[in-house]
Amino acid sequence: MFGILLASIVISAIFTRALLVPLITYWQDPKGLRRFPSVSCAAFTNLWGVVHQYRSTRTLAIHQAHLKHGKAVRVGPAHVSFSTFDAVKDIYGHGTPAIKDNFYGAFASTHLNVSDAQEKVVHNVKRKRFATAFAQKNIVELETVFSRHLSQVIHLLDRTSDTNGGGLDGKHGLEEAVEVDMKSVMLGLIVLLFGVNPGFLERGSTTTTAETIGGKLYQADIHKSLCGSLRVSTALGWAPQSIPFIKSLTRWHDEWQHGNHLRDITIHLTRKRLQAESDRTKRGLKPTDDFMSALLYDKKSQEPLCLEFGEILTEAQNLFNAAGENTEIALTNIIWLLAKTPHALERLREELQPAFENTGKESALPSYHDIQHLPYLRACIDEGIRLRPSLPVGLPRLIPQGGMQIAGEWFNEDTTVSVSTYTLHRDEKIFGEDADEYRPERWLDNNTLQRAFLGFSQGGRACIGRNIAYFEMSITIATLFWRYDFELPSPDWELPTIETLSGHTGPLPVRVTRRAV
């Protein structure tokens, strides 16, 4: 009897605290945020963001809130989202005192990586390691590796397509729509940078070998692992103080296993890469010059960095998402948008013709030198990323000690602020009345649009892989649309997305036909 009474008291106390503390905090308003309109119950609890994120509806909910309430909306007890250009420089620009929010702690492993490191000093050290590897000169030197990989895609498409249409994986009849699966293309390329050919393209699958820390081998799907781990981690990121508590309540959930699978895939690839490097050293050969070498050697002195395995592991895992998954998302979206926009495709092919005439009949791929400065090709890419950004969320930043001003509004320290990428990219004052339409022409001779472009974020924490992303997308888009026609199931067919931290695309079923070029 006493036990039941005690349990009732404890449960009542927990619920009372859960209800009263948010209400009291709201009315006391210690951060001065009650002046901003709130979306639903977000001013009282972070659970609004957690639930919407898990349902993949958070970005659209915030977008609708901005359309209704204006440029600044409260999307959490201590989080204000902006939707205007004037907030971009204050929050993300070079020299901003704002730091990465505690949100990124949800993705942290045993060590920090270049993407989730909050402290600027730590981030600068990590960023410098990759600076040489991601420099434009070194990326172009990877053209041979990338071209060889993309040639496999061309070979498979040529083998399974003709004037009636065919497919990427060779499993479909000529009258069937097939799936253009850029996941196999981009994730396969990233794995190749570890010195391993996973056979994603040949098998039409992103399943590969995983290895536990104890050495046990098994098979796991790298794409499913990425999406699944990001779904749960991103949702919890909007309630960083509650992560340990929510994890303990949901530890039984299958989606936690996705993160373990992704870690184990990375362990296997990293161990194989380190073993290959050890073998080269024993044979007296020079170190392999690739992305992984940035984690193994100092680029100036060529002396070993001797990083802990856990740090190498978390940086390598970050490469899968940043350099592989997000580029795949952008490519799939651009293919869909160009396939449904005939006038843009026609103009793109007119611009591409001289570049492909220079390749000669023996080559299906253009030289990056011949296409990297084509303005309409770049416009097609930027317009696709504008409408369907790989990271649609407003990347959160934390107001530092002493507070700071954002877009004319003063914020106290430890307040979270962000700019909704999805909403800003649809601002009619910036991008025109047709901001919801795919029109690459808007980027031509209009340099001001880049200042409102958050496809790779901006400032000192902008995406370090921007150069390689443009390199990969330019060659892939140019090659595919010069060589093939892509027919959608219907002119108004919409490509589905599932939002985690990234806006993952669903299947893209198209009829692929070889052009007479």
Short mmCIF file of C-alpha atoms in Angstrom, two decimals:
data_model
loop_
_atom_site.label_atom_id
_atom_site.label_comp_id
_atom_site.label_asym_id
_atom_site.label_seq_id
_atom_site.Cartn_x
_atom_site.Cartn_y
_atom_site.Cartn_z
CA MET A 1 0.00 0.00 0.00
CA PHE A 2 2.75 2.38 0.99
CA GLY A 3 4.65 1.47 -2.18
CA ILE A 4 1.67 2.33 -4.39
CA LEU A 5 1.21 5.63 -2.55
CA LEU A 6 4.90 6.50 -2.92
CA ALA A 7 4.85 5.65 -6.63
CA SER A 8 1.77 7.86 -7.12
CA ILE A 9 3.48 10.76 -5.36
CA VAL A 10 6.63 10.36 -7.49
CA ILE A 11 4.66 10.17 -10.75
CA SER A 12 2.54 13.17 -9.77
CA ALA A 13 5.69 15.13 -8.92
CA ILE A 14 7.24 14.30 -12.30
CA PHE A 15 4.16 15.37 -14.26
CA THR A 16 3.73 18.50 -12.12
CA ARG A 17 7.33 19.48 -12.79
CA ALA A 18 7.00 18.68 -16.50
CA LEU A 19 3.95 20.97 -16.74
CA LEU A 20 4.73 23.75 -14.28
CA VAL A 21 8.40 24.42 -15.02
CA PRO A 22 7.84 25.23 -18.73
CA LEU A 23 4.87 27.48 -17.83
CA ILE A 24 6.79 29.33 -15.13
CA THR A 25 9.83 29.72 -17.39
CA TYR A 26 7.62 31.03 -20.19
CA TRP A 27 6.05 33.73 -18.00
CA GLN A 28 9.33 34.68 -16.37
CA ASP A 29 10.83 34.96 -19.89
CA PRO A 30 14.50 35.03 -18.81
CA LYS A 31 15.75 35.27 -22.41
CA GLY A 32 13.23 37.88 -23.54
CA LEU A 33 11.75 35.72 -26.29
CA ARG A 34 8.05 36.13 -25.56
CA ARG A 35 8.05 39.07 -27.98
CA PHE A 36 8.30 36.59 -30.86
CA PRO A 37 5.29 34.64 -32.13
CA SER A 38 5.50 30.92 -31.47
CA VAL A 39 4.59 27.97 -33.63
CA SER A 40 2.13 25.75 -31.74
CA CYS A 41 3.47 24.81 -28.27
CA ALA A 42 7.15 25.28 -29.22
CA ALA A 43 7.57 28.18 -26.78
CA PHE A 44 6.88 25.79 -23.89
CA THR A 45 8.61 22.57 -24.91
CA ASN A 46 11.24 21.18 -27.28
CA LEU A 47 9.02 18.14 -27.84
CA TRP A 48 7.27 20.03 -30.64
CA GLY A 49 10.51 20.03 -32.64
CA VAL A 50 11.39 16.44 -31.70
CA VAL A 51 8.02 15.07 -32.81
CA HIS A 52 7.86 17.05 -36.05
CA GLN A 53 11.44 16.14 -36.92
CA TYR A 54 10.80 12.45 -36.35
CA ARG A 55 7.74 12.73 -38.61
CA SER A 56 9.84 14.56 -41.24
CA THR A 57 7.55 17.60 -41.10
CA ARG A 58 9.57 20.11 -39.06
CA THR A 59 10.98 22.17 -41.95
CA LEU A 60 7.58 22.55 -43.65
CA ALA A 61 5.91 23.41 -40.32
CA ILE A 62 8.47 26.17 -39.72
CA HIS A 63 8.05 27.39 -43.30
CA GLN A 64 4.29 27.70 -42.83
CA ALA A 65 4.87 29.50 -39.52
CA HIS A 66 7.10 32.07 -41.25
CA LEU A 67 4.50 32.63 -43.96
CA LYS A 68 1.92 33.26 -41.24
CA HIS A 69 3.91 35.15 -38.59
CA GLY A 70 6.76 36.83 -40.46
CA LYS A 71 10.54 36.90 -40.42
CA ALA A 72 11.17 35.72 -36.83
CA VAL A 73 9.34 32.77 -35.24
CA ARG A 74 9.94 31.00 -31.95
CA VAL A 75 10.41 27.29 -32.70
CA GLY A 76 11.60 26.18 -29.25
CA PRO A 77 11.70 27.51 -25.67
CA ALA A 78 15.08 29.09 -26.42
CA HIS A 79 15.17 28.96 -30.25
CA VAL A 80 14.17 31.64 -32.78
CA SER A 81 14.10 30.93 -36.50
CA PHE A 82 14.62 33.71 -39.07
CA SER A 83 13.64 33.69 -42.72
CA THR A 84 15.32 36.79 -44.12
CA PHE A 85 18.61 37.60 -45.77
CA ASP A 86 19.68 40.19 -43.18
CA ALA A 87 20.01 37.45 -40.54
CA VAL A 88 22.35 35.30 -42.65
CA LYS A 89 25.50 37.37 -42.18
CA ASP A 90 24.86 37.89 -38.47
CA ILE A 91 24.37 34.18 -37.77
CA TYR A 92 26.63 32.44 -40.30
CA GLY A 93 28.94 35.09 -41.76
CA HIS A 94 32.70 35.32 -41.36
CA GLY A 95 33.58 36.80 -38.00
CA THR A 96 30.26 35.99 -36.33
CA PRO A 97 30.69 35.28 -32.61
CA ALA A 98 27.86 32.71 -32.74
CA ILE A 99 29.00 29.09 -32.36
CA LYS A 100 27.47 25.78 -33.32
CA ASP A 101 24.52 24.90 -31.12
CA ASN A 102 24.32 22.03 -28.62
CA PHE A 103 22.11 20.38 -31.27
CA TYR A 104 25.25 18.92 -32.84
CA GLY A 105 26.00 16.95 -29.69
CA ALA A 106 23.36 14.46 -30.84
CA PHE A 107 25.74 13.32 -33.61
CA ALA A 108 28.88 13.23 -31.48
CA SER A 109 30.85 10.02 -31.13
CA THR A 110 33.87 9.30 -28.94
CA HIS A 111 35.61 12.14 -30.78
CA LEU A 112 34.44 15.29 -32.56
CA ASN A 113 34.63 15.66 -36.33
CA VAL A 114 35.00 18.73 -38.53
CA SER A 115 31.21 19.11 -38.80
CA ASP A 116 30.08 18.77 -35.18
CA ALA A 117 32.97 20.48 -33.34
CA GLN A 118 31.48 23.49 -31.54
CA GLU A 119 34.59 25.35 -30.42
CA LYS A 120 36.11 27.42 -33.22
CA VAL A 121 39.67 26.58 -32.21
CA VAL A 122 38.96 22.84 -32.44
CA HIS A 123 37.11 23.27 -35.73
CA ASN A 124 39.94 25.30 -37.28
CA VAL A 125 42.49 22.57 -36.49
CA LYS A 126 40.27 19.93 -38.09
CA ARG A 127 39.37 22.09 -41.07
CA LYS A 128 43.03 22.78 -41.86
CA ARG A 129 43.71 19.05 -42.07
CA PHE A 130 41.24 18.75 -44.93
CA ALA A 131 42.03 22.09 -46.55
CA THR A 132 44.65 20.70 -48.92
CA ALA A 133 42.70 17.54 -49.75
CA PHE A 134 39.58 19.57 -50.61
CA ALA A 135 41.43 22.31 -52.48
CA GLN A 136 40.34 22.80 -56.09
CA LYS A 137 43.73 21.67 -57.47
CA ASN A 138 43.69 18.33 -55.63
CA ILE A 139 40.04 17.68 -56.45
CA VAL A 140 40.70 18.01 -60.16
CA GLU A 141 43.52 15.49 -59.73
CA LEU A 142 40.82 13.01 -58.65
CA GLU A 143 39.19 13.33 -62.07
CA THR A 144 40.75 10.07 -63.26
CA VAL A 145 39.26 8.15 -60.33
CA PHE A 146 35.86 9.80 -60.70
CA SER A 147 35.76 9.39 -64.49
CA ARG A 148 36.55 5.70 -64.19
CA HIS A 149 33.71 5.31 -61.70
CA LEU A 150 31.23 7.31 -63.80
CA SER A 151 32.23 5.31 -66.88
CA GLN A 152 30.84 2.25 -65.12
CA VAL A 153 27.51 4.06 -64.83
CA ILE A 154 27.61 4.86 -68.55
CA HIS A 155 28.46 1.27 -69.39
CA LEU A 156 25.51 -0.05 -67.39
CA LEU A 157 23.09 2.48 -68.86
CA ASP A 158 24.28 1.83 -72.41
CA ARG A 159 23.95 -1.91 -71.90
CA THR A 160 20.36 -1.71 -70.67
CA SER A 161 18.93 1.15 -72.69
CA ASP A 162 18.04 1.69 -76.31
CA THR A 163 15.44 3.69 -78.23
CA ASN A 164 12.66 2.11 -76.17
CA GLY A 165 14.16 2.90 -72.77
CA GLY A 166 16.12 0.90 -70.29
CA GLY A 167 17.62 0.92 -66.85
CA LEU A 168 20.54 1.50 -64.60
CA ASP A 169 20.56 -1.88 -62.94
CA GLY A 170 19.80 -4.12 -65.92
CA LYS A 171 16.94 -5.90 -64.15
CA HIS A 172 14.02 -4.26 -65.95
CA GLY A 173 12.39 -4.85 -69.28
CA LEU A 174 12.42 -2.21 -71.97
CA GLU A 175 8.83 -1.21 -71.33
CA GLU A 176 9.30 -0.70 -67.58
CA ALA A 177 10.21 2.47 -65.75
CA VAL A 178 13.47 2.08 -63.87
CA GLU A 179 15.03 3.73 -60.88
CA VAL A 180 17.94 6.13 -61.31
CA ASP A 181 19.80 5.35 -58.12
CA MET A 182 22.46 7.98 -57.46
CA LYS A 183 23.02 6.38 -54.05
CA SER A 184 25.03 3.61 -55.68
CA VAL A 185 26.96 6.17 -57.71
CA MET A 186 27.96 8.63 -54.99
CA LEU A 187 28.33 6.30 -52.01
CA GLY A 188 30.27 3.93 -54.20
CA LEU A 189 32.67 6.75 -55.10
CA ILE A 190 33.25 7.69 -51.46
CA VAL A 191 34.01 4.08 -50.57
CA LEU A 192 36.42 3.93 -53.50
CA LEU A 193 38.38 6.70 -51.80
CA PHE A 194 39.12 4.15 -49.08
CA GLY A 195 40.76 1.98 -51.73
CA VAL A 196 37.89 -0.55 -51.79
CA ASN A 197 35.46 -1.26 -54.65
CA PRO A 198 32.16 -2.23 -52.97
CA GLY A 199 30.47 -3.20 -56.23
CA PHE A 200 27.42 -1.02 -55.53
CA LEU A 201 26.87 -0.23 -59.19
CA GLU A 202 27.24 -3.80 -60.42
CA ARG A 203 24.91 -5.19 -57.75
CA GLY A 204 22.42 -2.31 -57.67
CA SER A 205 22.72 -2.35 -53.89
CA THR A 206 24.47 -0.32 -51.19
CA THR A 207 24.98 -3.33 -48.93
CA THR A 208 28.59 -3.78 -47.83
CA THR A 209 30.75 -5.41 -45.16
CA ALA A 210 30.59 -4.13 -41.59
CA GLU A 211 32.96 -5.02 -38.78
CA THR A 212 32.45 -4.71 -35.05
CA ILE A 213 35.21 -3.29 -32.89
CA GLY A 214 35.88 -6.88 -31.84
CA GLY A 215 36.41 -7.96 -35.47
CA LYS A 216 33.11 -9.75 -36.23
CA LEU A 217 32.07 -9.32 -39.89
CA TYR A 218 28.51 -8.99 -41.20
CA GLN A 219 26.57 -7.29 -44.02
CA ALA A 220 24.78 -3.93 -43.67
CA ASP A 221 23.26 -1.32 -45.99
CA ILE A 222 25.23 1.92 -45.83
CA HIS A 223 22.39 4.07 -47.21
CA LYS A 224 19.76 2.72 -44.82
CA SER A 225 22.24 3.06 -41.96
CA LEU A 226 22.90 6.70 -42.83
CA CYS A 227 19.22 7.62 -43.12
CA GLY A 228 18.14 5.68 -40.05
CA SER A 229 20.86 7.01 -37.78
CA LEU A 230 20.28 10.59 -38.91
CA ARG A 231 16.52 10.33 -38.40
CA VAL A 232 16.72 9.56 -34.71
CA SER A 233 19.80 11.69 -33.97
CA THR A 234 18.36 14.79 -35.67
CA ALA A 235 15.07 14.47 -33.80
CA LEU A 236 16.86 14.26 -30.44
CA GLY A 237 19.14 17.13 -31.38
CA TRP A 238 16.27 19.59 -30.92
CA ALA A 239 16.10 18.62 -27.23
CA PRO A 240 19.81 18.29 -26.38
CA GLN A 241 19.33 18.40 -22.60
CA SER A 242 16.94 15.46 -22.81
CA ILE A 243 19.08 13.19 -25.02
CA PRO A 244 20.30 10.85 -22.23
CA PHE A 245 16.76 10.51 -20.81
CA ILE A 246 15.08 9.87 -24.18
CA LYS A 247 17.81 7.45 -25.21
CA SER A 248 17.25 5.41 -22.07
CA LEU A 249 13.52 5.24 -22.79
CA THR A 250 13.92 4.29 -26.45
CA ARG A 251 17.02 2.10 -26.37
CA TRP A 252 14.87 -0.82 -27.53
CA HIS A 253 14.01 0.93 -30.79
CA ASP A 254 15.44 -0.65 -33.96
CA GLU A 255 16.59 2.70 -35.37
CA TRP A 256 19.37 2.95 -32.81
CA GLN A 257 20.93 -0.04 -34.58
CA HIS A 258 21.39 2.00 -37.76
CA GLY A 259 24.01 4.11 -36.05
CA ASN A 260 25.83 0.97 -34.93
CA HIS A 261 25.77 -0.41 -38.48
CA LEU A 262 27.17 2.83 -39.91
CA ARG A 263 29.94 2.83 -37.31
CA ASP A 264 30.82 -0.79 -38.09
CA ILE A 265 30.88 -0.18 -41.87
CA THR A 266 33.29 2.68 -41.25
CA ILE A 267 35.41 0.53 -38.91
CA HIS A 268 35.83 -2.10 -41.63
CA LEU A 269 36.73 0.39 -44.36
CA THR A 270 39.06 2.36 -42.11
CA ARG A 271 40.91 -0.73 -40.93
CA LYS A 272 41.40 -1.90 -44.52
CA ARG A 273 42.67 1.54 -45.52
CA LEU A 274 45.10 1.71 -42.58
CA GLN A 275 46.36 -1.79 -43.34
CA ALA A 276 46.94 -0.84 -46.98
CA GLU A 277 48.88 2.23 -45.86
CA SER A 278 50.98 0.13 -43.49
CA ASP A 279 51.79 -2.28 -46.33
CA ARG A 280 52.89 0.63 -48.56
CA THR A 281 55.17 1.95 -45.85
CA LYS A 282 56.80 -1.45 -45.40
CA ARG A 283 57.49 -1.59 -49.14
CA GLY A 284 59.07 1.87 -49.06
CA LEU A 285 56.31 3.49 -51.15
CA LYS A 286 55.04 7.05 -50.77
CA PRO A 287 51.78 7.60 -48.82
CA THR A 288 48.55 7.38 -50.81
CA ASP A 289 47.37 10.88 -51.72
CA ASP A 290 43.62 10.86 -51.04
CA PHE A 291 41.08 12.24 -48.56
CA MET A 292 42.00 9.72 -45.90
CA SER A 293 45.64 10.78 -46.03
CA ALA A 294 44.57 14.10 -44.50
CA LEU A 295 43.86 12.15 -41.31
CA LEU A 296 47.13 10.22 -41.42
CA TYR A 297 49.85 12.72 -42.34
CA ASP A 298 50.66 16.39 -41.83
CA LYS A 299 50.41 17.88 -45.32
CA LYS A 300 53.40 20.18 -44.84
CA SER A 301 55.90 17.98 -43.03
CA GLN A 302 54.50 14.62 -44.20
CA GLU A 303 55.03 13.37 -40.67
CA PRO A 304 52.41 10.96 -39.26
CA LEU A 305 49.66 12.70 -37.27
CA CYS A 306 49.22 9.67 -35.00
CA LEU A 307 45.54 10.45 -34.37
CA GLU A 308 43.55 8.07 -32.22
CA PHE A 309 41.55 5.49 -34.14
CA GLY A 310 38.30 6.95 -32.78
CA GLU A 311 39.06 10.36 -34.29
CA ILE A 312 39.96 8.89 -37.68
CA LEU A 313 36.77 6.85 -37.51
CA THR A 314 34.39 9.74 -36.81
CA GLU A 315 35.95 11.92 -39.53
CA ALA A 316 35.67 9.06 -42.05
CA GLN A 317 32.04 8.47 -41.09
CA ASN A 318 31.32 12.15 -41.58
CA LEU A 319 32.66 11.86 -45.15
CA PHE A 320 29.91 9.37 -46.01
CA ASN A 321 27.18 11.83 -45.16
CA ALA A 322 28.75 15.14 -46.17
CA ALA A 323 30.57 14.09 -49.36
CA GLY A 324 28.42 11.12 -50.37
CA GLU A 325 24.81 11.24 -49.20
CA ASN A 326 24.27 14.99 -49.54
CA THR A 327 25.73 15.07 -53.05
CA GLU A 328 23.53 12.11 -54.01
CA ILE A 329 20.47 14.01 -52.74
CA ALA A 330 21.36 17.08 -54.80
CA LEU A 331 22.00 15.03 -57.95
CA THR A 332 18.73 13.11 -57.70
CA ASN A 333 16.77 16.34 -57.22
CA ILE A 334 18.50 18.04 -60.17
CA ILE A 335 17.86 15.05 -62.45
CA TRP A 336 14.17 15.15 -61.51
CA LEU A 337 13.89 18.93 -61.98
CA LEU A 338 15.65 18.97 -65.35
CA ALA A 339 13.62 15.99 -66.58
CA LYS A 340 10.40 17.92 -65.89
CA THR A 341 11.66 21.24 -67.32
CA PRO A 342 12.18 20.80 -71.11
CA HIS A 343 13.19 24.40 -71.86
CA ALA A 344 15.97 24.31 -69.25
CA LEU A 345 17.22 20.98 -70.54
CA GLU A 346 17.29 22.23 -74.13
CA ARG A 347 19.34 25.29 -73.16
CA LEU A 348 21.71 23.16 -71.08
CA ARG A 349 22.40 20.83 -74.00
CA GLU A 350 23.11 23.79 -76.28
CA GLU A 351 25.73 24.99 -73.81
CA LEU A 352 27.22 21.50 -73.41
CA GLN A 353 27.64 20.78 -77.12
CA PRO A 354 31.10 22.40 -77.59
CA ALA A 355 32.46 20.60 -74.51
CA PHE A 356 31.37 17.20 -75.78
CA GLU A 357 32.62 17.90 -79.27
CA ASN A 358 36.06 18.31 -77.70
CA THR A 359 35.94 14.90 -76.02
CA GLY A 360 36.16 12.89 -79.21
CA LYS A 361 34.07 9.86 -80.03
CA GLU A 362 36.21 7.54 -77.91
CA SER A 363 35.15 9.27 -74.67
CA ALA A 364 31.68 9.58 -73.16
CA LEU A 365 32.84 11.99 -70.47
CA PRO A 366 33.77 15.65 -70.79
CA SER A 367 36.88 17.12 -69.24
CA TYR A 368 36.13 19.10 -66.09
CA HIS A 369 38.31 21.83 -67.56
CA ASP A 370 35.82 22.17 -70.44
CA ILE A 371 32.68 22.43 -68.29
CA GLN A 372 33.62 23.90 -64.90
CA HIS A 373 32.95 27.49 -65.97
CA LEU A 374 29.78 26.89 -68.02
CA PRO A 375 27.32 29.39 -66.54
CA TYR A 376 24.06 27.62 -67.36
CA LEU A 377 25.28 24.25 -66.07
CA ARG A 378 26.21 25.93 -62.78
CA ALA A 379 22.85 27.72 -62.77
CA CYS A 380 21.02 24.39 -63.20
CA ILE A 381 22.89 23.01 -60.20
CA ASP A 382 22.40 26.04 -57.96
CA GLU A 383 18.73 26.30 -58.85
CA GLY A 384 18.19 22.64 -57.97
CA ILE A 385 19.92 23.08 -54.62
CA ARG A 386 17.94 26.26 -53.97
CA LEU A 387 14.58 24.57 -54.45
CA ARG A 388 15.53 21.24 -52.86
CA PRO A 389 18.50 21.83 -50.54
CA SER A 390 20.27 18.72 -49.27
CA LEU A 391 20.11 20.31 -45.79
CA PRO A 392 16.68 21.99 -45.63
CA VAL A 393 16.84 22.61 -41.87
CA GLY A 394 17.87 25.94 -40.40
CA LEU A 395 21.34 25.14 -39.07
CA PRO A 396 21.29 26.24 -35.40
CA ARG A 397 23.84 28.55 -33.80
CA LEU A 398 24.26 29.52 -30.15
CA ILE A 399 24.45 33.13 -28.96
CA PRO A 400 27.75 33.56 -27.09
CA GLN A 401 28.37 35.05 -23.65
CA GLY A 402 27.39 38.70 -23.54
CA GLY A 403 24.68 38.35 -26.20
CA MET A 404 24.57 39.72 -29.75
CA GLN A 405 22.30 41.36 -32.30
CA ILE A 406 20.60 39.41 -35.09
CA ALA A 407 18.76 41.26 -37.86
CA GLY A 408 18.19 44.25 -35.59
CA GLU A 409 17.01 42.15 -32.62
CA TRP A 410 19.03 41.70 -29.44
CA PHE A 411 19.45 38.19 -28.05
CA ASN A 412 20.76 37.10 -24.67
CA GLU A 413 23.47 34.47 -24.38
CA ASP A 414 22.64 30.76 -24.70
CA THR A 415 19.78 31.48 -27.09
CA THR A 416 19.59 29.37 -30.25
CA VAL A 417 19.08 31.13 -33.60
CA SER A 418 18.89 29.87 -37.17
CA VAL A 419 17.82 30.85 -40.69
CA SER A 420 15.31 28.55 -42.39
CA THR A 421 17.12 27.55 -45.57
CA TYR A 422 13.91 26.25 -47.12
CA THR A 423 12.04 29.50 -46.51
CA LEU A 424 14.86 31.88 -47.42
CA HIS A 425 15.36 30.08 -50.72
CA ARG A 426 11.71 30.80 -51.55
CA ASP A 427 11.76 34.48 -50.64
CA GLU A 428 10.04 36.25 -53.55
CA LYS A 429 11.77 39.54 -52.69
CA ILE A 430 15.10 37.88 -53.46
CA PHE A 431 14.36 35.19 -56.04
CA GLY A 432 11.33 36.72 -57.76
CA GLU A 433 7.62 36.02 -57.88
CA ASP A 434 8.29 32.61 -59.44
CA ALA A 435 10.52 31.53 -56.54
CA ASP A 436 8.67 28.20 -56.30
CA GLU A 437 9.56 27.32 -59.89
CA TYR A 438 12.71 25.76 -61.35
CA ARG A 439 14.18 28.52 -63.52
CA PRO A 440 18.00 28.40 -63.78
CA GLU A 441 18.05 31.65 -65.77
CA ARG A 442 17.57 33.63 -62.54
CA TRP A 443 21.21 32.91 -61.60
CA LEU A 444 22.71 34.36 -64.78
CA ASP A 445 24.24 37.81 -64.36
CA ASN A 446 22.79 38.13 -60.84
CA ASN A 447 25.58 37.73 -58.31
CA THR A 448 23.42 39.05 -55.48
CA LEU A 449 21.54 35.74 -55.27
CA GLN A 450 24.63 33.96 -53.96
CA ARG A 451 24.52 36.07 -50.80
CA ALA A 452 21.15 34.53 -49.97
CA PHE A 453 22.20 31.02 -50.98
CA LEU A 454 22.61 28.58 -48.09
CA GLY A 455 23.07 25.40 -50.09
CA PHE A 456 26.51 24.99 -48.50
CA SER A 457 25.91 27.38 -45.59
CA GLN A 458 28.18 30.45 -45.39
CA GLY A 459 31.11 31.83 -43.46
CA GLY A 460 33.81 30.01 -41.55
CA ARG A 461 31.62 26.95 -40.92
CA ALA A 462 30.48 26.58 -44.53
CA CYS A 463 30.72 23.13 -46.13
CA ILE A 464 34.37 22.26 -46.67
CA GLY A 465 33.37 19.86 -49.46
CA ARG A 466 31.77 22.53 -51.66
CA ASN A 467 34.44 22.25 -54.37
CA ILE A 468 34.24 18.49 -54.67
CA ALA A 469 30.43 18.62 -54.70
CA TYR A 470 30.41 21.02 -57.67
CA PHE A 471 33.08 18.91 -59.38
CA GLU A 472 31.07 15.69 -59.02
CA MET A 473 27.71 17.25 -59.87
CA SER A 474 28.98 19.14 -62.92
CA ILE A 475 30.51 16.09 -64.60
CA THR A 476 27.60 13.81 -63.68
CA ILE A 477 24.79 16.15 -64.79
CA ALA A 478 26.59 17.11 -68.00
CA THR A 479 27.31 13.48 -68.91
CA LEU A 480 23.90 12.03 -68.13
CA PHE A 481 21.80 14.70 -69.85
CA TRP A 482 24.02 14.93 -72.91
CA ARG A 483 23.90 11.17 -73.43
CA TYR A 484 20.37 10.24 -72.27
CA ASP A 485 16.75 11.33 -72.10
CA PHE A 486 14.93 10.80 -68.81
CA GLU A 487 11.16 10.42 -68.90
CA LEU A 488 9.16 10.73 -65.66
CA PRO A 489 6.01 8.67 -64.93
CA SER A 490 3.98 11.84 -65.68
CA PRO A 491 4.77 15.54 -66.24
CA ASP A 492 3.43 16.50 -62.79
CA TRP A 493 5.04 13.58 -60.90
CA GLU A 494 6.63 14.71 -57.62
CA LEU A 495 9.84 13.29 -56.17
CA PRO A 496 9.18 12.37 -52.51
CA THR A 497 11.54 13.36 -49.71
CA ILE A 498 12.13 12.15 -46.17
CA GLU A 499 13.63 14.77 -43.90
CA THR A 500 16.28 13.94 -41.33
CA LEU A 501 19.19 16.35 -41.01
CA SER A 502 19.26 15.91 -44.79
CA GLY A 503 16.33 15.91 -47.20
CA HIS A 504 16.68 12.32 -48.45
CA THR A 505 15.02 11.60 -51.77
CA GLY A 506 12.70 8.71 -52.44
CA PRO A 507 12.87 6.46 -55.53
CA LEU A 508 13.14 8.20 -58.91
CA PRO A 509 11.49 5.89 -61.49
CA VAL A 510 12.26 7.10 -65.02
CA ARG A 511 12.52 5.73 -68.54
CA VAL A 512 16.11 6.13 -69.74
CA THR A 513 16.71 6.43 -73.49
CA ARG A 514 20.04 6.80 -75.26
CA ARG A 515 20.20 9.95 -77.37
CA ALA A 516 21.52 9.92 -80.92
CA VAL A 517 24.69 11.93 -80.22
#
